[in-house]
GROMACS .gro file of C-alpha atoms in nm:
model
  178
    1MET     CA    1  -0.992   5.154   1.242
    2ASP     CA    2  -1.107   5.061   0.889
    3ALA     CA    3  -1.350   4.798   0.926
    4LEU     CA    4  -1.283   4.665   0.577
    5ARG     CA    5  -0.953   4.592   0.498
    6LYS     CA    6  -0.845   4.567   0.147
    7GLN     CA    7  -0.702   4.216   0.085
    8GLU     CA    8  -0.393   4.203  -0.141
    9ILE     CA    9  -0.470   4.025  -0.492
   10PHE     CA   10  -0.174   3.806  -0.609
   11THR     CA   11  -0.106   3.701  -0.958
   12ILE     CA   12   0.060   3.433  -1.146
   13ASP     CA   13   0.373   3.657  -1.159
   14ASP     CA   14   0.376   3.607  -0.771
   15ILE     CA   15   0.368   3.223  -0.822
   16TYR     CA   16   0.652   3.231  -1.068
   17ALA     CA   17   0.852   3.442  -0.828
   18LEU     CA   18   0.845   3.203  -0.530
   19PRO     CA   19   1.167   3.074  -0.430
   20GLU     CA   20   1.297   2.754  -0.611
   21GLY     CA   21   1.126   2.438  -0.478
   22GLU     CA   22   0.839   2.622  -0.306
   23ARG     CA   23   0.498   2.535  -0.456
   24ALA     CA   24   0.169   2.728  -0.429
   25GLU     CA   25  -0.146   2.756  -0.593
   26LEU     CA   26  -0.355   3.057  -0.653
   27ILE     CA   27  -0.727   3.084  -0.639
   28ASP     CA   28  -0.904   3.409  -0.702
   29GLY     CA   29  -0.588   3.602  -0.614
   30LYS     CA   30  -0.508   3.419  -0.290
   31ILE     CA   31  -0.202   3.212  -0.255
   32TYR     CA   32  -0.225   2.873  -0.094
   33TYR     CA   33   0.104   2.724  -0.017
   34MET     CA   34   0.154   2.342  -0.059
   35ALA     CA   35   0.324   2.101   0.165
   36PRO     CA   36   0.542   1.834  -0.002
   37PRO     CA   37   0.351   1.522  -0.051
   38SER     CA   38   0.379   1.216   0.172
   39ARG     CA   39   0.481   0.877   0.032
   40THR     CA   40   0.127   0.735   0.044
   41HIS     CA   41   0.021   1.047  -0.154
   42GLN     CA   42   0.283   0.966  -0.419
   43LYS     CA   43   0.212   0.606  -0.411
   44ILE     CA   44  -0.174   0.655  -0.476
   45SER     CA   45  -0.101   0.944  -0.741
   46GLY     CA   46   0.132   0.702  -0.927
   47LYS     CA   47  -0.108   0.412  -0.932
   48LEU     CA   48  -0.387   0.629  -1.057
   49TYR     CA   49  -0.170   0.786  -1.324
   50GLN     CA   50  -0.052   0.462  -1.444
   51THR     CA   51  -0.389   0.307  -1.458
   52ILE     CA   52  -0.552   0.597  -1.644
   53ALA     CA   53  -0.268   0.641  -1.881
   54ASN     CA   54  -0.272   0.274  -1.970
   55TYR     CA   55  -0.645   0.279  -2.031
   56ILE     CA   56  -0.626   0.593  -2.273
   57ASP     CA   57  -0.317   0.435  -2.469
   58GLY     CA   58  -0.486   0.090  -2.482
   59LYS     CA   59  -0.800   0.252  -2.636
   60GLY     CA   60  -0.608   0.493  -2.859
   61GLY     CA   61  -0.767   0.794  -2.675
   62LYS     CA   62  -0.700   1.139  -2.767
   63CYS     CA   63  -0.693   1.256  -2.408
   64GLU     CA   64  -0.384   1.351  -2.226
   65ILE     CA   65  -0.284   1.285  -1.859
   66TYR     CA   66  -0.072   1.516  -1.635
   67ALA     CA   67   0.048   1.459  -1.281
   68ALA     CA   68   0.153   1.744  -1.061
   69PRO     CA   69   0.345   1.967  -1.081
   70PHE     CA   70   0.153   2.077  -1.394
   71ALA     CA   71   0.013   2.402  -1.433
   72VAL     CA   72  -0.354   2.465  -1.507
   73PHE     CA   73  -0.472   2.810  -1.569
   74LEU     CA   74  -0.834   2.778  -1.499
   75ASN     CA   75  -1.009   3.107  -1.592
   76ASN     CA   76  -0.729   3.223  -1.839
   77ASP     CA   77  -0.678   3.503  -1.603
   78ASN     CA   78  -0.381   3.613  -1.399
   79ILE     CA   79  -0.532   3.524  -1.062
   80ASN     CA   80  -0.611   3.154  -1.092
   81TYR     CA   81  -0.311   2.900  -1.129
   82MET     CA   82  -0.352   2.536  -0.984
   83GLU     CA   83  -0.151   2.225  -0.974
   84PRO     CA   84  -0.405   1.933  -0.941
   85ASP     CA   85  -0.248   1.585  -0.858
   86ILE     CA   86  -0.404   1.453  -1.172
   87SER     CA   87  -0.545   1.615  -1.485
   88VAL     CA   88  -0.702   1.467  -1.778
   89ILE     CA   89  -0.746   1.703  -2.076
   90CYS     CA   90  -0.926   1.600  -2.379
   91ASP     CA   91  -0.947   1.950  -2.576
   92LEU     CA   92  -0.584   1.931  -2.679
   93SER     CA   93  -0.595   2.285  -2.794
   94LYS     CA   94  -0.615   2.388  -2.423
   95ILE     CA   95  -0.232   2.255  -2.387
   96ASP     CA   96   0.084   2.417  -2.445
   97ASP     CA   97   0.428   2.419  -2.297
   98LYS     CA   98   0.327   2.615  -2.015
   99GLY     CA   99   0.015   2.398  -1.911
  100CYS     CA  100  -0.350   2.376  -1.975
  101HIS     CA  101  -0.543   2.699  -2.024
  102GLY     CA  102  -0.890   2.647  -1.925
  103ALA     CA  103  -1.063   2.358  -1.735
  104PRO     CA  104  -0.934   2.010  -1.756
  105ASP     CA  105  -1.205   1.734  -1.816
  106TRP     CA  106  -1.114   1.530  -1.511
  107VAL     CA  107  -0.928   1.637  -1.211
  108ILE     CA  108  -0.822   1.422  -0.900
  109GLU     CA  109  -0.703   1.564  -0.594
  110ILE     CA  110  -0.538   1.355  -0.310
  111VAL     CA  111  -0.610   1.491   0.023
  112SER     CA  112  -0.330   1.558   0.241
  113PRO     CA  113  -0.391   1.653   0.617
  114GLY     CA  114  -0.332   2.018   0.552
  115SER     CA  115  -0.526   2.027   0.239
  116LYS     CA  116  -0.874   1.901   0.352
  117PRO     CA  117  -1.060   2.224   0.347
  118MET     CA  118  -0.893   2.313   0.013
  119ASP     CA  119  -0.986   1.981  -0.181
  120TYR     CA  120  -1.343   1.940  -0.019
  121PHE     CA  121  -1.455   2.315  -0.044
  122THR     CA  122  -1.245   2.586  -0.202
  123LYS     CA  123  -1.124   2.366  -0.507
  124LEU     CA  124  -1.484   2.182  -0.526
  125PHE     CA  125  -1.641   2.476  -0.596
  126LYS     CA  126  -1.375   2.624  -0.835
  127TYR     CA  127  -1.380   2.333  -1.036
  128ARG     CA  128  -1.739   2.319  -1.057
  129THR     CA  129  -1.787   2.669  -1.185
  130VAL     CA  130  -1.496   2.659  -1.425
  131GLY     CA  131  -1.616   2.369  -1.622
  132VAL     CA  132  -1.441   2.061  -1.511
  133ARG     CA  133  -1.663   1.769  -1.603
  134GLU     CA  134  -1.539   1.524  -1.305
  135TYR     CA  135  -1.377   1.571  -0.969
  136TRP     CA  136  -1.228   1.299  -0.764
  137ILE     CA  137  -1.116   1.363  -0.402
  138VAL     CA  138  -0.921   1.062  -0.278
  139ASP     CA  139  -0.878   1.061   0.103
  140SER     CA  140  -0.644   0.800   0.212
  141ALA     CA  141  -0.704   0.899   0.573
  142LYS     CA  142  -1.070   0.769   0.522
  143GLU     CA  143  -1.001   0.526   0.246
  144MET     CA  144  -1.279   0.687   0.053
  145VAL     CA  145  -1.319   0.857  -0.308
  146VAL     CA  146  -1.566   1.114  -0.323
  147VAL     CA  147  -1.676   1.150  -0.711
  148TYR     CA  148  -1.837   1.469  -0.848
  149ARG     CA  149  -1.993   1.452  -1.215
  150PHE     CA  150  -2.077   1.819  -1.248
  151GLU     CA  151  -2.259   1.764  -1.598
  152LYS     CA  152  -2.484   1.509  -1.421
  153GLU     CA  153  -2.506   1.694  -1.077
  154THR     CA  154  -2.420   1.377  -0.884
  155MET     CA  155  -2.189   1.301  -0.594
  156GLU     CA  156  -2.103   0.962  -0.490
  157GLU     CA  157  -1.871   0.806  -0.232
  158TYR     CA  158  -1.664   0.469  -0.275
  159SER     CA  159  -1.459   0.296  -0.024
  160PHE     CA  160  -1.112   0.187  -0.144
  161GLY     CA  161  -1.104  -0.150  -0.307
  162GLU     CA  162  -1.426  -0.071  -0.472
  163ASP     CA  163  -1.473  -0.027  -0.837
  164VAL     CA  164  -1.502   0.349  -0.891
  165PRO     CA  165  -1.669   0.410  -1.248
  166VAL     CA  166  -1.498   0.684  -1.442
  167GLY     CA  167  -1.784   0.916  -1.578
  168ILE     CA  168  -1.596   1.056  -1.892
  169TYR     CA  169  -1.505   0.716  -2.005
  170GLU     CA  170  -1.809   0.452  -2.031
  171GLY     CA  171  -1.711   0.110  -1.915
  172PHE     CA  172  -1.377   0.221  -1.727
  173SER     CA  173  -1.361   0.185  -1.358
  174ILE     CA  174  -1.064   0.199  -1.114
  175LYS     CA  175  -0.993   0.024  -0.778
  176VAL     CA  176  -0.817   0.291  -0.561
  177VAL     CA  177  -0.591   0.124  -0.280
  178VAL     CA  178  -0.297   0.214  -0.097
   0.00000   0.00000   0.00000
């Protein structure tokens, strides 16, 4: 028996060929299927989106915010396709009708029971290596927000209800609550 089995490499075409309503992400040619989000997940996502969008609009900012499902083609290749829960993109030349081509400036992932290893390890590594500036992991089970500021090489943890400073916007912080 061959000790080294060749692993199948999937592409973005495989993602687009999924049955209607089925969602998955593609990281380095491996497909990761996504379960539908819970009510709590949607509530947190909606509040975060609203807070960030209001801040950007209020400041006349040039960045744009998108909520999942929104395609992010991280490496501009055909083996990486992600749908972060929230993406903030400041280089608008990266955006077209298909999604974002390259790394968003800020990504927020809201942990679901089945996504913990993805959010805390696989995506963390991927986002760090492709040029995402800031990555938040919002974990409602732990009522915690883990903030990675890759440019400063820092990681901080905040409890729900605490002011969480936004690294890409000086003077802006968010209280995450359920």
